[in-house]
Coordinates of C-alpha atoms in Angstrom, one line a residue:
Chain A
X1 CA 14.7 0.5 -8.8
X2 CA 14.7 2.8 -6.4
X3 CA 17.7 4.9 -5.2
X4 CA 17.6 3.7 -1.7
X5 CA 18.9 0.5 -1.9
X6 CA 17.1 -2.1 0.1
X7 CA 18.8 -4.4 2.5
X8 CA 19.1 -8.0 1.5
X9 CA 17.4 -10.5 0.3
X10 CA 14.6 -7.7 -0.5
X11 CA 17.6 -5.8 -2.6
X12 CA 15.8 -6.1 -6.2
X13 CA 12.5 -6.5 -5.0
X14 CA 9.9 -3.7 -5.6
X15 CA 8.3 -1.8 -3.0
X16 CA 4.9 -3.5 -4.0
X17 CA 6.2 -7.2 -3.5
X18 CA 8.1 -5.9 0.1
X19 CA 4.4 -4.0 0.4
X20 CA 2.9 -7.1 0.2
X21 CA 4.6 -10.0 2.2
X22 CA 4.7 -7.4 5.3
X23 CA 1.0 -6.7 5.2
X24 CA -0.4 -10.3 4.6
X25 CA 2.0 -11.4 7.3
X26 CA -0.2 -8.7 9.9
X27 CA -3.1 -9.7 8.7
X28 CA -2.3 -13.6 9.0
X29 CA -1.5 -13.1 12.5
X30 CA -5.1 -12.8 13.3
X31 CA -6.5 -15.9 13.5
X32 CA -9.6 -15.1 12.1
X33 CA -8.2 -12.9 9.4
X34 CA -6.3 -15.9 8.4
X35 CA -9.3 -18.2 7.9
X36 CA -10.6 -15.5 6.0
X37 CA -7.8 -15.1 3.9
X38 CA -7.4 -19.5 3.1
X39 CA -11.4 -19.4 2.9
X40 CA -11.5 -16.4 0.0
X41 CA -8.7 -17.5 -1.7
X42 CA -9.7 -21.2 -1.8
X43 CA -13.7 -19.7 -3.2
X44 CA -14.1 -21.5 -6.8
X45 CA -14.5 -17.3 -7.6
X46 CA -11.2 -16.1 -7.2
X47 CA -9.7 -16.2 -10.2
X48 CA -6.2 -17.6 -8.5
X49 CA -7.9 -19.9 -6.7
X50 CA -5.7 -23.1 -8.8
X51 CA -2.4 -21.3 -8.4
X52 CA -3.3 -20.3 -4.7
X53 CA -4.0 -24.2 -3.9
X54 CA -0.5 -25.5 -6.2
X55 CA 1.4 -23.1 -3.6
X56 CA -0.3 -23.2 -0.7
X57 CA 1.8 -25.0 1.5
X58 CA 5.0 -23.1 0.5
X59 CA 2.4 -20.2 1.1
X60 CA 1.4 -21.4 4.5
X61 CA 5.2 -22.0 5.3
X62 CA 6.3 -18.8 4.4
X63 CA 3.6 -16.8 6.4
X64 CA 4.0 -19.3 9.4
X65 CA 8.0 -18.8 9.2
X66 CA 9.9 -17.5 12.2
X67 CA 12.9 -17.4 10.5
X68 CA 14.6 -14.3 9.4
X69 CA 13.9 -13.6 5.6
X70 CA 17.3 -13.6 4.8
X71 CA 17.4 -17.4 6.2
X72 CA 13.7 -17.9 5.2
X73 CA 15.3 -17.3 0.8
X74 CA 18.1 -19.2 1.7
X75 CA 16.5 -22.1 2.5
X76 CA 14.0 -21.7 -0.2
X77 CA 16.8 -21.0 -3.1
X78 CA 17.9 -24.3 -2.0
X79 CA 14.1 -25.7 -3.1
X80 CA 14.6 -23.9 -6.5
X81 CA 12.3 -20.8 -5.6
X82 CA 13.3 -17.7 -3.2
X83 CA 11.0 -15.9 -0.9
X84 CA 9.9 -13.3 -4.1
X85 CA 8.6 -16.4 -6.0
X86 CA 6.4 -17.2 -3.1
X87 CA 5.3 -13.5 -2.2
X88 CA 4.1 -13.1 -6.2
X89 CA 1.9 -15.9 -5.4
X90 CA 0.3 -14.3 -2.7
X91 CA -3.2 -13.4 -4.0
X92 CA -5.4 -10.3 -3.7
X93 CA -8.4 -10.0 -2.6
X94 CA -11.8 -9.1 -4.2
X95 CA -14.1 -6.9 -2.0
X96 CA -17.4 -8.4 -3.2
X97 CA -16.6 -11.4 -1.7
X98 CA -14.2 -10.6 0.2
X99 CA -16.5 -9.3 2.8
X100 CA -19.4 -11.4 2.2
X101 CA -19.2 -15.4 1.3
X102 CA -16.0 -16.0 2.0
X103 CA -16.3 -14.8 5.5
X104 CA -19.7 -16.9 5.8
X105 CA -17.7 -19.8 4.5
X106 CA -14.9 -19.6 6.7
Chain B
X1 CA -21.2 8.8 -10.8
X2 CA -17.5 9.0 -9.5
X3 CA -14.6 10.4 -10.9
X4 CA -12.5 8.5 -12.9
X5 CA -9.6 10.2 -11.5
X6 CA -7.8 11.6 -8.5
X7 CA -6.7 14.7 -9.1
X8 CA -9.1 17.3 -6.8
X9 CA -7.6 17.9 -3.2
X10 CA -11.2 17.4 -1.7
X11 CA -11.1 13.7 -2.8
X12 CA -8.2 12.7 -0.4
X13 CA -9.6 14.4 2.2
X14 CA -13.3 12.4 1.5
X15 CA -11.6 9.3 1.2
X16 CA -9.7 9.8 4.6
X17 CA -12.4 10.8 6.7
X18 CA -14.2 7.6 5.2
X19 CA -11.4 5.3 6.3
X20 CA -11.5 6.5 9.6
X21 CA -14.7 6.3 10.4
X22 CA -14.6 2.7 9.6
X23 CA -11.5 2.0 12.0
X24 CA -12.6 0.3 15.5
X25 CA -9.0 1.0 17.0
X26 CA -6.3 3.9 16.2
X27 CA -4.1 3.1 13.4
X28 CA -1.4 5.2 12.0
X29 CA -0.8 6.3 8.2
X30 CA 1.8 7.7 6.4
X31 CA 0.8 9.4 3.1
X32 CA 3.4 9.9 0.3
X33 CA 3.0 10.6 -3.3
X34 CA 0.7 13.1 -5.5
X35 CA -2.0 12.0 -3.0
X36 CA 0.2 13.5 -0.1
X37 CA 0.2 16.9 -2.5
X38 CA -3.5 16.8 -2.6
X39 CA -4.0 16.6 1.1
X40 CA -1.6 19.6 1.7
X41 CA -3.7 21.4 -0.7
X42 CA -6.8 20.5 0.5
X43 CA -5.9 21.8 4.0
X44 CA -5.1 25.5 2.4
X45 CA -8.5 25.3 1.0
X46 CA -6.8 25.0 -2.8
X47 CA -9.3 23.8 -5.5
X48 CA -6.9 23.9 -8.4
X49 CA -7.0 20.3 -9.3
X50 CA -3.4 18.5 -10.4
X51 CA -2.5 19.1 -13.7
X52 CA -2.1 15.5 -14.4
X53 CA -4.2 12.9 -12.5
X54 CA -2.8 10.1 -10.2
X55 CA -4.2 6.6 -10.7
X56 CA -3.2 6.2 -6.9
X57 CA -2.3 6.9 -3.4
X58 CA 0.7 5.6 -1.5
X59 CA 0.3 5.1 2.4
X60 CA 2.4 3.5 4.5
X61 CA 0.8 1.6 7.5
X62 CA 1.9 -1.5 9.6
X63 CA -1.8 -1.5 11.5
X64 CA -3.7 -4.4 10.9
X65 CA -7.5 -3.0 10.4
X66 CA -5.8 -0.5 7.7
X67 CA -3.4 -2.8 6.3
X68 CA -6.9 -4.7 5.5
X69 CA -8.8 -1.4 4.5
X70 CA -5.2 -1.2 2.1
X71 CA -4.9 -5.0 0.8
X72 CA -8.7 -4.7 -0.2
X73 CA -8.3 -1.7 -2.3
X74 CA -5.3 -2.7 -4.7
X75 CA -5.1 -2.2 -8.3
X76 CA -7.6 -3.8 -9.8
X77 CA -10.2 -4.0 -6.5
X78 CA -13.5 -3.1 -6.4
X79 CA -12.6 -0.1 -4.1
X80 CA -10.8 0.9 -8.0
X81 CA -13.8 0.3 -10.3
X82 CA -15.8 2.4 -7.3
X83 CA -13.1 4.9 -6.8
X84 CA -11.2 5.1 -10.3
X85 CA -7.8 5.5 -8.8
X86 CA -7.0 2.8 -6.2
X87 CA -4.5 2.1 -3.0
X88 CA -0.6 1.2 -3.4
X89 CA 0.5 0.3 0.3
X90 CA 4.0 0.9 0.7
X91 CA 6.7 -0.3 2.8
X92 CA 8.1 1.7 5.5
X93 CA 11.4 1.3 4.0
X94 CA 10.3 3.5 1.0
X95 CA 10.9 6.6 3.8
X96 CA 14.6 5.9 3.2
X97 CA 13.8 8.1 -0.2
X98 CA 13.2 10.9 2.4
X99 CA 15.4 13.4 4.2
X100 CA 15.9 11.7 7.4
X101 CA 15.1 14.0 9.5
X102 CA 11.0 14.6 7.5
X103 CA 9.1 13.9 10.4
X104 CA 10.5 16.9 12.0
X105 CA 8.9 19.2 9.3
X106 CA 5.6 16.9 8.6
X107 CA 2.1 17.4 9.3
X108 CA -0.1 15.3 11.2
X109 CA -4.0 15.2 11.5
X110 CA -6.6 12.9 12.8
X111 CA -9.6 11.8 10.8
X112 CA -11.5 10.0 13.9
X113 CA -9.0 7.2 14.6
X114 CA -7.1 7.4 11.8
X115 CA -3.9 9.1 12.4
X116 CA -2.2 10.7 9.5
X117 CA 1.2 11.8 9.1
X118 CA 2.4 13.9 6.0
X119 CA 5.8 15.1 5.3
X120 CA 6.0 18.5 3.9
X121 CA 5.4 19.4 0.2
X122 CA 9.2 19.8 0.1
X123 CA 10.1 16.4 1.3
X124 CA 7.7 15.2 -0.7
X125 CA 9.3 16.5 -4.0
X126 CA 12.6 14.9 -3.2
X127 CA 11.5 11.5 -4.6
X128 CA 9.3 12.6 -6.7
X129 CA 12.3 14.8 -8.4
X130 CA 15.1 12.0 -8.2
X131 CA 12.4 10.3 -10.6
X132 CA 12.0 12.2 -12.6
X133 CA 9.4 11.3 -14.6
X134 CA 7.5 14.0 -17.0
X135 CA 4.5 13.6 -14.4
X136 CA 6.8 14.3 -11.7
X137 CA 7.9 17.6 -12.8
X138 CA 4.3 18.6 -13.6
X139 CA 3.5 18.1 -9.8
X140 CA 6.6 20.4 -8.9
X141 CA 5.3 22.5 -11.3
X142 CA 1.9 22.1 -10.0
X143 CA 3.2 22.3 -5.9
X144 CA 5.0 26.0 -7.5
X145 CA 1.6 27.2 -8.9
X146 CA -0.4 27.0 -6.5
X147 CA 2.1 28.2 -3.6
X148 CA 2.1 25.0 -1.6
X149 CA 6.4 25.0 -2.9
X150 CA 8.4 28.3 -3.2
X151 CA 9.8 28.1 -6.4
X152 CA 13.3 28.9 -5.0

């Protein structure tokens, strides 16, 4: 845990998962990032490509929310998940076809 | 073949001046960690290599081409299996570790149109030492050493 006690509802949360939701959220703002994001995570290659496509509308909701995050885990705690759940299922990506098929199949 | 480690001064500075020139618009950094201790020591022309190696850097950066450069160079990337040590992108909240006032004291540089800001070695070491973690004190120990931290 760190000393410096996040604000709520990233409180518990390590700086990797906080890391994480912030920087896909920048880069699914571009609309062609984002194609290129669905496009490599959807490739029969990624290795998370099943769990990515069990959670990708609760995915797709969370990185198209314009709710606050303390509102946006509300709401999801309600759905028996929070907003961590759904940022751990945010995949990485994988630079040899990151920048290669997946962009030509997007 | 590359090293398996990051642990020379030089290397930060390489990898820096790589990101950079792949940038098409300015983007700002933050660097933090033992990578941050390497830059410092790289600008004083220091060769003495940390006495024990990080498996990472830590920037902090909410511009989107780097935040990409970042996201594609996690643990586990290819950038990792290339590089041996990989990228941890931080939160800007992690500066709340710091002495607010750091970017008063911190150093900046530009590596084409990357823009780098680094706190100062003993900023730095105020994380690093509320750790505490063996490693941790071998970087102080390390900073002392080579005179990039008075051992005061």
């Amino acid at each position: 845990m760190p000393d410096a006690m996040l604000e709520k509802p990233y409180e518990y949360w390590p700086y990797e998962d906080l890391a994480r939701l912030r920087s896909i959220r920048i880069l699914w703002r571009n609309p062609a990032t984002r194609q290129k994001l669905t496009a490599h995570w959807s490739d029969p290659r990624h290795p998370y490509r099943e769990g990515y496509l069990a959670h990708r509308t609760l995915i797709t909701e969370v990185l198209e929310s314009r709710e606050d995050d303390m509102e946006l885990d509300r709401g999801l705690r309600l759905r028996e998940t929070s907003l961590r759940c759904v940022v751990r299922q945010l995949p990485p990506v994988f630079g040899q076809f990151w920048n290669q098929d997946s962009h030509a199949q997007a | 073949m590359p090293r398996r480690e990051l642990k020379h001064p030089d290397q930060v500075g390489a990898w820096l001046d790589s990101w950079g020139r792949r940038l098409r618009n300015p983007a700002r950094m933050i660097l933090i960690g033992s990578g941050a201790l390497l830059w410092h020591a790289g600008q004083k022309g220091l060769l003495a290599p940390l006495d024990e190696n990080s498996m990472d850097v830590d920037p902090v950066t909410e511009d989107e081409e780097l935040v990409e450069l970042c996201y594609e160079a996690l643990i586990g990337s290819d950038f990792e299996l290339e590089h041996g040590w990989h990228v941890n992108l931080m939160p800007r909240e992690v500066m709340r570790e710091f002495p607010e006032d750091w970017p008063g004291r911190a150093s900046r540089a530009d590596y084409h149109l990357l823009n780098l800001v680094v706190p100062s070695v003993q900023d730095l070491m105020v994380p690093k030492l509320k750790r505490g973690e063996p490693r941790d004190h071998k970087h102080h120990a390390w900073a002392v050493r080579t005179g990039l931290l008075s051992g005061n």
